Short mmCIF file of C-alpha atoms and ligand atoms in Angstrom, two decimals:
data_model
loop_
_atom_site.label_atom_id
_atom_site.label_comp_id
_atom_site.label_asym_id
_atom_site.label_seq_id
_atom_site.Cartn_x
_atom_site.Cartn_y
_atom_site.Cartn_z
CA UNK A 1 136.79 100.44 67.58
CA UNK A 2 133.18 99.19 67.05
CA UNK A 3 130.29 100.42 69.59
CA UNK A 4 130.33 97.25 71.43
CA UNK A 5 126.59 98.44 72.03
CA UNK A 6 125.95 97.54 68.34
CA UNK A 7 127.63 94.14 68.66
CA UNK A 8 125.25 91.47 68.13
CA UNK A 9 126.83 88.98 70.09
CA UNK A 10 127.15 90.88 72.98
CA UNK A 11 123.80 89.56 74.70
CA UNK A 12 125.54 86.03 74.44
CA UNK A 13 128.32 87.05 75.63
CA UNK A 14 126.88 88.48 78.64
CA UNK A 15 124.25 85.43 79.43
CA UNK A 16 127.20 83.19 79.16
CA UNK A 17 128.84 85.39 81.56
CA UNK A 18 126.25 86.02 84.18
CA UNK A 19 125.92 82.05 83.89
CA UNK A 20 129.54 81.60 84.67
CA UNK A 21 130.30 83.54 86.97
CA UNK A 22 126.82 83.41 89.49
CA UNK A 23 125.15 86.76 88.09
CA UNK A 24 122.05 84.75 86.62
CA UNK A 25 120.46 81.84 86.42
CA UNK A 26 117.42 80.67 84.76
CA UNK A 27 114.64 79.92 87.22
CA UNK A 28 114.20 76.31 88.11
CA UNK A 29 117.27 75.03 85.60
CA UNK A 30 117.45 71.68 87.09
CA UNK A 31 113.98 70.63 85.73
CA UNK A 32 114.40 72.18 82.17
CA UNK A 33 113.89 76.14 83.27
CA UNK A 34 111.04 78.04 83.81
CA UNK A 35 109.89 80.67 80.96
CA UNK A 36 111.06 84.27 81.32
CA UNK A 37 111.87 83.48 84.72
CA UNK A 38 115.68 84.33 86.34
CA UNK A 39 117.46 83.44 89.36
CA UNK A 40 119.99 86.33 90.64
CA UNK A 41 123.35 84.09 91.84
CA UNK A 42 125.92 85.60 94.76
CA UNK A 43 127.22 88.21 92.31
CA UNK A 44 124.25 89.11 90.17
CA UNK A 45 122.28 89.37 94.40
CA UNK A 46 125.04 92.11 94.76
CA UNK A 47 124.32 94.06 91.75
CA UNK A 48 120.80 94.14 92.05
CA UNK A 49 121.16 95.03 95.19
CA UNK A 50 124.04 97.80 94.69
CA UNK A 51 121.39 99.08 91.94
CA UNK A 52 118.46 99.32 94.19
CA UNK A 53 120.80 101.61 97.09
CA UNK A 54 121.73 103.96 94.40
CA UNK A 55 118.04 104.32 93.64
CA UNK A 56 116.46 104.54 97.18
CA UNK A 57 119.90 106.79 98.10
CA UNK A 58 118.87 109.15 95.70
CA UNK A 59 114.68 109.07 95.62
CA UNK A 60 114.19 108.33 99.38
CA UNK A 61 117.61 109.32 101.74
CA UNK A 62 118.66 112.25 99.73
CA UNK A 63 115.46 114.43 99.30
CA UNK A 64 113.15 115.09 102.23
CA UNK A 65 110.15 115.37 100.13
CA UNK A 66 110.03 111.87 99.47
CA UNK A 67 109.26 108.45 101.79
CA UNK A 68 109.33 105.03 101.63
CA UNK A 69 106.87 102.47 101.48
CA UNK A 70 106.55 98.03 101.00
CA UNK A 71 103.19 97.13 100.55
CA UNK A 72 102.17 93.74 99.87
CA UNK A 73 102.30 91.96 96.89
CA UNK A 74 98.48 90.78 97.29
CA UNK A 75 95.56 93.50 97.61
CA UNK A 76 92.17 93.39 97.60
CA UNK A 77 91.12 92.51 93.87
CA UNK A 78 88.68 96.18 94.42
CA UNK A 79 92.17 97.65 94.48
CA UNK A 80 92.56 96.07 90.20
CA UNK A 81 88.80 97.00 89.40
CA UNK A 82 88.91 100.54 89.99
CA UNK A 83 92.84 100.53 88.74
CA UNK A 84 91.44 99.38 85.87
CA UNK A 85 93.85 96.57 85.75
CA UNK A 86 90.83 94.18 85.56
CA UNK A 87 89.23 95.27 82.36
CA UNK A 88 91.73 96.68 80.47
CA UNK A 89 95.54 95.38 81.80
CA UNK A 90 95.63 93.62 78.73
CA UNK A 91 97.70 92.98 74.85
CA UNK A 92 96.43 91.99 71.82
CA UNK A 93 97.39 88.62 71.41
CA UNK A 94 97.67 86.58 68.11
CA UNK A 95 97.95 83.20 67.13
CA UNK A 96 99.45 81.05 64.32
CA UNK A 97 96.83 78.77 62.71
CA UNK A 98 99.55 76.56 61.27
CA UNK A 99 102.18 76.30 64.13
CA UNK A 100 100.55 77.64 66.81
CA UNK A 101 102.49 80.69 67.59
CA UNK A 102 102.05 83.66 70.21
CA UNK A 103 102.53 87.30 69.34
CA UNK A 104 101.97 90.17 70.63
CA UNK A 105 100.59 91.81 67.44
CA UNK A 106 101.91 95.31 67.99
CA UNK A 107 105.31 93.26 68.22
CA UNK A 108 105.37 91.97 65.16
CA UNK A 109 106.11 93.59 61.17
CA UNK A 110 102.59 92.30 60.39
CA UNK A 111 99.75 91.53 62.59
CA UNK A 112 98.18 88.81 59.75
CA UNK A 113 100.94 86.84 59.29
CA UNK A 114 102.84 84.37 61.60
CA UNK A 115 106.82 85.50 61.81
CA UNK A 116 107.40 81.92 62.05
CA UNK A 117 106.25 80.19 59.57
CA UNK A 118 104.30 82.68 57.04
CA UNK A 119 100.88 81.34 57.36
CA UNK A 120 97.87 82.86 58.25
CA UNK A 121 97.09 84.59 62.02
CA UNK A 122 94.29 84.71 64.15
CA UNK A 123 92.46 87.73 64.62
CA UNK A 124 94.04 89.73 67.83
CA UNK A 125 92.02 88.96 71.14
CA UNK A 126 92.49 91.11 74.29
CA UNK A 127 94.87 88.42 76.56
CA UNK A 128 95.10 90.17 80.20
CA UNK A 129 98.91 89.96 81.53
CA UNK A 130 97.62 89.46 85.04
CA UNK A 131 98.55 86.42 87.18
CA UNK A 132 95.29 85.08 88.50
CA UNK A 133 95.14 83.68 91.73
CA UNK A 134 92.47 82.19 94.83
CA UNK A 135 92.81 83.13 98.25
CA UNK A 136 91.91 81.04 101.11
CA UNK A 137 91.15 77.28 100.42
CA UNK A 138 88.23 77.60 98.30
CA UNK A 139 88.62 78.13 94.73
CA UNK A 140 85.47 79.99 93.38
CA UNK A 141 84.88 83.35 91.65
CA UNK A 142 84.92 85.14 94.93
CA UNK A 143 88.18 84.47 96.47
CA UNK A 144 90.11 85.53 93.20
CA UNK A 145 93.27 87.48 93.66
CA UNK A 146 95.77 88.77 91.59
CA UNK A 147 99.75 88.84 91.41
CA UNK A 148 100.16 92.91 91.08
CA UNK A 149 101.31 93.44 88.27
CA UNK A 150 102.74 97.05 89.07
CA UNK A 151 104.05 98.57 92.56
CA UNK A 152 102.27 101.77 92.27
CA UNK A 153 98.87 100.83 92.72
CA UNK A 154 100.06 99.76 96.61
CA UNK A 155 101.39 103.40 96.85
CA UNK A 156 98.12 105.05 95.79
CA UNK A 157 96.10 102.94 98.11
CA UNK A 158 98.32 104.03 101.02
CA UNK A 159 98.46 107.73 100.29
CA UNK A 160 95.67 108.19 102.63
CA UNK A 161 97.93 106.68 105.44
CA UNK A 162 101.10 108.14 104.88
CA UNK A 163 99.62 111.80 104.26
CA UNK A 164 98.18 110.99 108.06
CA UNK A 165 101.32 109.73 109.67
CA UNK A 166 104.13 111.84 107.91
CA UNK A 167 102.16 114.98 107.93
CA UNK A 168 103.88 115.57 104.47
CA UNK A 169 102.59 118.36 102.02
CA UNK A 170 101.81 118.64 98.36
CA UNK A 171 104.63 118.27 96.96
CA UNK A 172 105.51 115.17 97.99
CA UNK A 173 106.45 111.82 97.12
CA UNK A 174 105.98 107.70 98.03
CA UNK A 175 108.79 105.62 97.01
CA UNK A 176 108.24 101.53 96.93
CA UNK A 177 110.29 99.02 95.21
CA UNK A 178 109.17 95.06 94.88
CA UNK A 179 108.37 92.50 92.63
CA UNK A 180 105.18 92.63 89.61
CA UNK A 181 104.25 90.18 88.24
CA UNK A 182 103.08 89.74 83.99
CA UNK A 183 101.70 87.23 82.44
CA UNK A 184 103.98 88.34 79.04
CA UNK A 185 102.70 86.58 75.79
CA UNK A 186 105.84 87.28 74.00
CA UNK A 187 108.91 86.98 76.45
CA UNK A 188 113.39 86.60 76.00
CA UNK A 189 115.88 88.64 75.52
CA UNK A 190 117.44 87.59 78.60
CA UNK A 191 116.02 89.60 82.14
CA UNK A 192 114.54 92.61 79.56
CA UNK A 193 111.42 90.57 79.48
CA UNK A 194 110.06 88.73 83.03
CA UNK A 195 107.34 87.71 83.99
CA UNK A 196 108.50 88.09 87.33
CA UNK A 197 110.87 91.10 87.42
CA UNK A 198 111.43 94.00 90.09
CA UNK A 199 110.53 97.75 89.79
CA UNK A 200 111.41 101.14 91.34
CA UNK A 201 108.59 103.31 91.58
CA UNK A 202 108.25 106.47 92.51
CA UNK A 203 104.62 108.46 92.64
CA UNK A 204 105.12 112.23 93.20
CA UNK A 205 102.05 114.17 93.87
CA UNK A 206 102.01 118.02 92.75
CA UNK A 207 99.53 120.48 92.48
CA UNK A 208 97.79 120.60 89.67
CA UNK A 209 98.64 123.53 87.10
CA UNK A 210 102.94 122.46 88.58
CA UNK A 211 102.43 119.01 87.00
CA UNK A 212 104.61 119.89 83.72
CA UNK A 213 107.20 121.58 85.63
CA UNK A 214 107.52 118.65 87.83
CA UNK A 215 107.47 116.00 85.20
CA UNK A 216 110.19 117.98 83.18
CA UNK A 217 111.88 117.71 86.75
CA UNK A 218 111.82 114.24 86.94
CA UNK A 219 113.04 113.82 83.57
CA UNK A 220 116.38 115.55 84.45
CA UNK A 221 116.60 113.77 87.35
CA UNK A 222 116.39 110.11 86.47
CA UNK A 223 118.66 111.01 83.04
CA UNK A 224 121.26 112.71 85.21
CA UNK A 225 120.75 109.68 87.39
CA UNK A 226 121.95 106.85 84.81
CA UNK A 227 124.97 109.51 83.58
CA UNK A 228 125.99 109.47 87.48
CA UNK A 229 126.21 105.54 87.21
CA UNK A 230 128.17 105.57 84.29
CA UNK A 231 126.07 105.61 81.15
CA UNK A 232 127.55 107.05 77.93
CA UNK A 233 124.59 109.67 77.36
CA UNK A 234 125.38 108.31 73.74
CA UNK A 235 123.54 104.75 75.06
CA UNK A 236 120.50 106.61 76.19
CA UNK A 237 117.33 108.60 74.54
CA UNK A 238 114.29 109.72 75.62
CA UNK A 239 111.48 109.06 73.60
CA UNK A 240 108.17 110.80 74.09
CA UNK A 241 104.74 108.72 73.85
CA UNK A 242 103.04 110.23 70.75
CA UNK A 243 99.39 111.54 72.16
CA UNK A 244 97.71 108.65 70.23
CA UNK A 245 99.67 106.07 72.40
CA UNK A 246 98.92 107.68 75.45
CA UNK A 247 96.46 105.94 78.03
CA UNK A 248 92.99 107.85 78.16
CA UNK A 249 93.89 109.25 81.66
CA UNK A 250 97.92 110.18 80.88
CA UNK A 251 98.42 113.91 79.91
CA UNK A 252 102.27 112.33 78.52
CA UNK A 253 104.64 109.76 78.93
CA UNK A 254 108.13 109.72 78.08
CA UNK A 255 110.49 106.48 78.18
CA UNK A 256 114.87 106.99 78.70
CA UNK A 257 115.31 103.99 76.08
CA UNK A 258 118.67 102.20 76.17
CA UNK A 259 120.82 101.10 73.04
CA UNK A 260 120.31 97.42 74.38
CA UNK A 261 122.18 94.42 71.94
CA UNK A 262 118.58 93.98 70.61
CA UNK A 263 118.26 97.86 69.68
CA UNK A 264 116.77 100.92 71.63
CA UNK A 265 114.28 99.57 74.20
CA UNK A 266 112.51 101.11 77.58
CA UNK A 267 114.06 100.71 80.52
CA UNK A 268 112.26 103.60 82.72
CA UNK A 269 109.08 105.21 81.73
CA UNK A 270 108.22 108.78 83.32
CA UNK A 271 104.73 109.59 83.01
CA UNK A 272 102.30 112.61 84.04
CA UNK A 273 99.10 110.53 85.19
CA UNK A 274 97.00 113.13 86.30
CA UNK A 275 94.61 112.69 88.61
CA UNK A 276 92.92 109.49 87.69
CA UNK A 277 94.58 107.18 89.87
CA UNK A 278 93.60 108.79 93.37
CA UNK A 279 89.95 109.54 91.54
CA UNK A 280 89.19 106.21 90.86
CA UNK A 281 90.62 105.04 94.72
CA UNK A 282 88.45 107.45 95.96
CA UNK A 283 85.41 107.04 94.26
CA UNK A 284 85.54 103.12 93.86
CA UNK A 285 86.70 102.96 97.71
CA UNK A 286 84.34 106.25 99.49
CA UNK A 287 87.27 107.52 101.03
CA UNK A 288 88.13 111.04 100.19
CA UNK A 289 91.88 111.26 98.57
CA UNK A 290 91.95 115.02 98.58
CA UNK A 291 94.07 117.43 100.09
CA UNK A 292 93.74 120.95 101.60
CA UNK A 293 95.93 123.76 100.29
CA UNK A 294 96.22 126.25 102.87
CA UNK A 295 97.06 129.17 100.48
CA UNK A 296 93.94 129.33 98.91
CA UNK A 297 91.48 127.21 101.29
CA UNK A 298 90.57 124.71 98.82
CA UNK A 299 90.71 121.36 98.45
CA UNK A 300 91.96 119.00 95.08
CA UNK A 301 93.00 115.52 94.59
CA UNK A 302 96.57 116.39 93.46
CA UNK A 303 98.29 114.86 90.33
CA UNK A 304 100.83 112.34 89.84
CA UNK A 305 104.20 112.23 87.92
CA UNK A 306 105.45 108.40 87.83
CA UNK A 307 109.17 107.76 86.80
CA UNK A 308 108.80 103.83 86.99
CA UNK A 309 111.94 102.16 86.44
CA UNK A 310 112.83 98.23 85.94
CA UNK A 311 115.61 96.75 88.54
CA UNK A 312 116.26 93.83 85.79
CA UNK A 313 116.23 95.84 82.82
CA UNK A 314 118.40 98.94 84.40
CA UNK A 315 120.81 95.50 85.88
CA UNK A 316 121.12 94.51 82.14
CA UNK A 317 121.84 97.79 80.78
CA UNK A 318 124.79 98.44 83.30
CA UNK A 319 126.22 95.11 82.40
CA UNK A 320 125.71 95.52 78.79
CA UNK A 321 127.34 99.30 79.08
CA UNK A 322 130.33 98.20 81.31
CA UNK A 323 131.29 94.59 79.00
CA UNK A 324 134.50 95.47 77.87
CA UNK A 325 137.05 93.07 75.58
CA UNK A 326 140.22 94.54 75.57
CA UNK A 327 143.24 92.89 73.61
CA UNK A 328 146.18 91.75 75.91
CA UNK A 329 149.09 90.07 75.15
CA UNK A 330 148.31 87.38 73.16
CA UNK A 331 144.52 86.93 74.66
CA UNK A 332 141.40 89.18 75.30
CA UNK A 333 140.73 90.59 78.85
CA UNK A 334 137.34 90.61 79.85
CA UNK A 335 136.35 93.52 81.86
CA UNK A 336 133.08 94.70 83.78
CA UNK A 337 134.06 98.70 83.94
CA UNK A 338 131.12 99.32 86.70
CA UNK A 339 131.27 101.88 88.26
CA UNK A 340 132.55 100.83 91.85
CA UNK A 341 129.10 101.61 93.65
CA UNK A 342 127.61 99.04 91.78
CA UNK A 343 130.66 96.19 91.64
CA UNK A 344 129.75 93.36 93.74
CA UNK A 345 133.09 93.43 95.36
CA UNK A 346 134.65 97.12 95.88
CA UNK A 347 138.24 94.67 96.64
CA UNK A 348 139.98 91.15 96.37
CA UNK A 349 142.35 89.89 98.63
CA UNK A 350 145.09 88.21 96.52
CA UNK A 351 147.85 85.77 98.66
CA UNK A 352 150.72 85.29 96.45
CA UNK A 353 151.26 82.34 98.51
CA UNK A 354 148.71 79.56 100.52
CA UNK A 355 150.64 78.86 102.95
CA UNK A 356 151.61 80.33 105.97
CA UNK A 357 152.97 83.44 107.13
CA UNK A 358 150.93 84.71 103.93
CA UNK A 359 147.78 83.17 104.64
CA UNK A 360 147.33 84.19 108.08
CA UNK A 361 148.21 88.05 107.53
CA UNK A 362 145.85 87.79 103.99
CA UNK A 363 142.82 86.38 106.14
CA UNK A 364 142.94 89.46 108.83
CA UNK A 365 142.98 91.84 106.15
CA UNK A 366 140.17 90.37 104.57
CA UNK A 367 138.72 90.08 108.32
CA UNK A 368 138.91 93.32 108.70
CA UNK A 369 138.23 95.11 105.24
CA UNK A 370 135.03 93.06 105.05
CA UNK A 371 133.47 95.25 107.84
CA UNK A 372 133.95 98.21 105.39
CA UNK A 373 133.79 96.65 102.00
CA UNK A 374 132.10 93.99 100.12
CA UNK A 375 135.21 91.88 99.56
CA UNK A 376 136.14 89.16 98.12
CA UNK A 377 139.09 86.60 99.01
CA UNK A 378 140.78 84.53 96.06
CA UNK A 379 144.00 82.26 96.82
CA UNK A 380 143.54 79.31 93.70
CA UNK A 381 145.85 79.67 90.44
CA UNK A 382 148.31 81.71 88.94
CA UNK A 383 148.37 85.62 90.71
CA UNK A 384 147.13 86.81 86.69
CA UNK A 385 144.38 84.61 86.02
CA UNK A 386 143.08 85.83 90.01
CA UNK A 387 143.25 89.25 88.28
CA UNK A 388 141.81 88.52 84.82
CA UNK A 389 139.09 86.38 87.00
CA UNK A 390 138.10 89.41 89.25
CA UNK A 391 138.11 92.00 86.39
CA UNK A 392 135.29 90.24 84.45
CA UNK A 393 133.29 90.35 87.59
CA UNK A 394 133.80 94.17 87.87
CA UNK A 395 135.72 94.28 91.15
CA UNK A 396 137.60 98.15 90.67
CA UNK A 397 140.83 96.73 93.24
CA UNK A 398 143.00 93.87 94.41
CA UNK A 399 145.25 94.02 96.87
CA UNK A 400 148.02 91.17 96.31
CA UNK A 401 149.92 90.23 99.28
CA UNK A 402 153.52 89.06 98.87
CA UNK A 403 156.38 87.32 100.28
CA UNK A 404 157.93 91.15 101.02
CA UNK A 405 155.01 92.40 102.64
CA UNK A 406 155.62 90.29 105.65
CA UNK A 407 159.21 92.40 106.09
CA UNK A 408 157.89 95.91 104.64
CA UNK A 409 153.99 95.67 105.95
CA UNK A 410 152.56 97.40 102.20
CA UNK A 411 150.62 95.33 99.75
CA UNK A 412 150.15 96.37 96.15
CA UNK A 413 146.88 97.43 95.14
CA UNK A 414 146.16 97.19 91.22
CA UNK A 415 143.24 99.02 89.47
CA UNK A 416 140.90 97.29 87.37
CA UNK A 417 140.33 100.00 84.55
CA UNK A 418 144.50 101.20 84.14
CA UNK A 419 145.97 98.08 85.82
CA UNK A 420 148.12 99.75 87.30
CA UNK A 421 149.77 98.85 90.78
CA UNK A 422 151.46 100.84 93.70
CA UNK A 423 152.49 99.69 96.97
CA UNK A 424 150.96 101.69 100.18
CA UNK A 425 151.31 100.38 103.69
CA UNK A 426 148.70 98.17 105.41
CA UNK A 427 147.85 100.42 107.99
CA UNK A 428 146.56 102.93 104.75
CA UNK A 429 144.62 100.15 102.86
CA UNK A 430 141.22 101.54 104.15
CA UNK A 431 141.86 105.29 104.05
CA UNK A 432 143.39 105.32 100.37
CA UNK A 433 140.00 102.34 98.93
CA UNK A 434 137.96 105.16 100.50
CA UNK A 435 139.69 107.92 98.59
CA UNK A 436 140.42 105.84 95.44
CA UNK A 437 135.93 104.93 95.27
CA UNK A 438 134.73 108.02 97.07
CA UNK A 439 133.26 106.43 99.33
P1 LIG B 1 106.86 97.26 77.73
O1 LIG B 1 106.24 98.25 76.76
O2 LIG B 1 108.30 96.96 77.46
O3 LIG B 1 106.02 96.04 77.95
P2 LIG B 1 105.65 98.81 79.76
O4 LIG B 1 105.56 100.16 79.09
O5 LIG B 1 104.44 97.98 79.83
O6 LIG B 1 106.88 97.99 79.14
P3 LIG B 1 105.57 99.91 82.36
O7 LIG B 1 104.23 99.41 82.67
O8 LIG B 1 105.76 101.37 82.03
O9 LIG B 1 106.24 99.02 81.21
O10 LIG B 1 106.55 99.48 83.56
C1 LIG B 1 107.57 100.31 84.06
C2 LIG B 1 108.92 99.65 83.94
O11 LIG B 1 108.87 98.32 84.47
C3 LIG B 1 109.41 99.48 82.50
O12 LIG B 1 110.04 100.65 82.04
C4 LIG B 1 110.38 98.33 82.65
O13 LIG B 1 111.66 98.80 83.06
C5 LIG B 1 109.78 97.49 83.76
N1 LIG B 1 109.07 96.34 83.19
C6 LIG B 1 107.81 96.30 82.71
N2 LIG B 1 107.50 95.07 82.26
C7 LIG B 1 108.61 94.31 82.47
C8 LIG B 1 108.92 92.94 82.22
N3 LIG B 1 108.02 92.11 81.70
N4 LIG B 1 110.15 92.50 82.56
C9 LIG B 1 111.07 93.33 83.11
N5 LIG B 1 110.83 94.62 83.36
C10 LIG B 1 109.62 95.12 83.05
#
């Protein structure tokens, strides 16, 4: 069977999916759309969400070397200068002298000549991908803000504060996830490219001279992270930033690519960024950044490894990975294989019947499963199109309730991936989901 990874029209077939179903919708659709801009519908709010938990479960609730933080979207435009967001956050952009085109010329096979329409391009400006704001009611020079285009810069503007409060010691992390904003010249391929999108971040501060051992650390971990969820390690590569790629400050950089429809393409980059970040806070701000190591009665502004990962992108990937077509009967079935901690729904509730005594008995098991799970409830059309309809929204279990359950109290439960059904008792339903997910 063909890598459905290399299938070209597997990005259709998911957007036409997500569409369908309530995954994802493009951003104001009613007026036309809005560019590179995507609405997450019931089931794609669940994903997301289900993605994000996994994260923070592992990053944040799992370790105790690492905490939380939600700054705000808006900071002081200082915060960009010394950043260095405000001079150099930038791409080179070119443009098409015949038909007006915008590229991003280290996208493109040749930076001279339009992939359009062949004629001649511009030379490449500098076009910075920050979304320019004013604050307050007058719109001048001084009340310019900015849409922040990364979460970490809120972290290392708050390391002062949480060092303070949490008492926490080198090494340690600061974990934030939220929205950025870019201003993208060249945009599509479905949510891989937003210029509104959400990101993980996680800033780890070591001492310096443990920074490579840490990084190599964080490597593992995020990898071993994506295999956890369900990634064939076959779908995934690291690639390491050659030095000439590197930003000035960044002692290396290396991105876990996926084998996206389009071909391998970043969805998390882990990067070693030194020192510079807290150096520039603290020299652009006059607050000292640096810490005191008791060993050797010293202080240093510590370093920084980054593993900065993209919600949309990593949502993508997991739908791409778990789109399956599988031939049955006479027809295909379409199935999301997610693994269940993701699945919008862990179960369905499946009346073979509307009507009564059915109904009732179906609606308090819902009732009472929906305080445990994220279920879902489906009573319209034939008892196999209910199934076919909740595997190619990933749900892992349905639990059909029949005309003998009424006399014998057990419903069947049918798994998504084998499709197989047994019959357990009502009273287990909860105990044997809980075994069955592991969880
Ligand atoms: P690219 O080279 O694809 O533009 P980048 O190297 O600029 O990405 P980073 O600044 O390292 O990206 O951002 C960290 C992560 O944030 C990326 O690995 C990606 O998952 C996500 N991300 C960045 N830009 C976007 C975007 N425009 N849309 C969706 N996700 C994004």
């Amino acid at each position: 069977m063909a890598d459905i990874n290399s299938d070209k029209s597997l990005m259709e077939k998911i957007v036409s999916l997500c569409k369908r179903r309530g995954f994802i919708f493009q951003s104001s659709e009613i007026y036309g759309g809005l560019g590179s801009c995507w609405d997450y519908g019931p089931l794609g709010i669940e994903l997301k969400r289900n993605l994000k938990n996994e994260w923070w479960k592992a990053i944040v609730q799992e370790r105790d070397d690492v905490v939380g933080l939600d700054s705000s979207i808006l900071m002081s435009t200082k915060v960009w200068e010394a950043s260095g967001h405000v001079s150099g956050f930038s791409d080179p952009l070119v443009e098409c002298k015949k038909c007006n085109g915008r590229f991003r010329a280290d996208d493109i096979p040749d930076a001279k000549i339009c992939p359009n329409c062949g004629s001649e391009l511009s030379e490449p400006r500098q076009f910075n991908l920050m979304f320019k704001t004013f604050m307050g009611p007058v719109e001048d020079a001084a009340a310019v803000t900015y849409l922040r285009p990364e979460t970490a810069q809120g972290i290392f503007v708050n390391f002062d504060n949480v060092v303070n409060t949490t008492h926490k010691k080198i090494p340690f992390g600061i974990a934030q996830q939220g929205k950025s904003f870019r201003n993208e010249i060249t945009t599509g391929n479905f949510i891989f490219r937003c210029r509104e999108f959400e990101q993980m971040e996680l800033e780890f501060f070591v001492k310096p001279g443990t920074d490579m051992e840490w990084f190599q650390h964080w490597l593992d971990e995020r990898w071993n992270w994506y295999i956890k969820l369900g990634m064939n390690p076959e779908h995934l590569r690291f690639r390491a930033h050659p030095k000439e790629d590197l930003a000035h400050y960044a002692k290396c950089c290396s991105d876990i690519e996926y084998l996206f429809p389009m071909g391998w393409s970043e969805m998390e980059g882990i990067a070693n960024r030194g020192n510079f970040d807290l150096t520039q806070h603290s020299t652009h701000s006059g607050k000292s950044l640096d810490v005191f190591d008791d060993a050797t009665n010293e202080k240093y502004i510590p370093y920084v490894i980054e593993p900065s990962a993209g919600v949309d992108r990593g949502v993508l990937a997991f739908l791409c990975e778990s789109y399956c077509e599988e031939p049955d009967k006479d027809d295909t079935r379409v199935v999301l294989k997610l693994n269940p901690r993701l699945s919008p729904y862990k179960v369905a509730i499946l009346p073979l019947s509307k009507k009564e005594p059915l109904a009732s008995l179906s609606k308090e098991i819902y009732s009472n499963l929906r305080k445990v799970f994220s279920a879902t409830y489906d009573d319209a059309q034939s008892i196999g199109r209910r199934y076919r309809r909740q595997d190619e929204i990933g749900t892992p279990y349905c639990l059909t309730v029949d005309f003998d359950t009424i006399e014998d109290k057990m419903v069947t439960l049918r798994d998504r991936d084998s499709m197989e059904q047994i019959r357990i008792p009502i009273a287990e339903i909860e105990s044997t989901l809980h075994a069955k997910l592991g969880f």
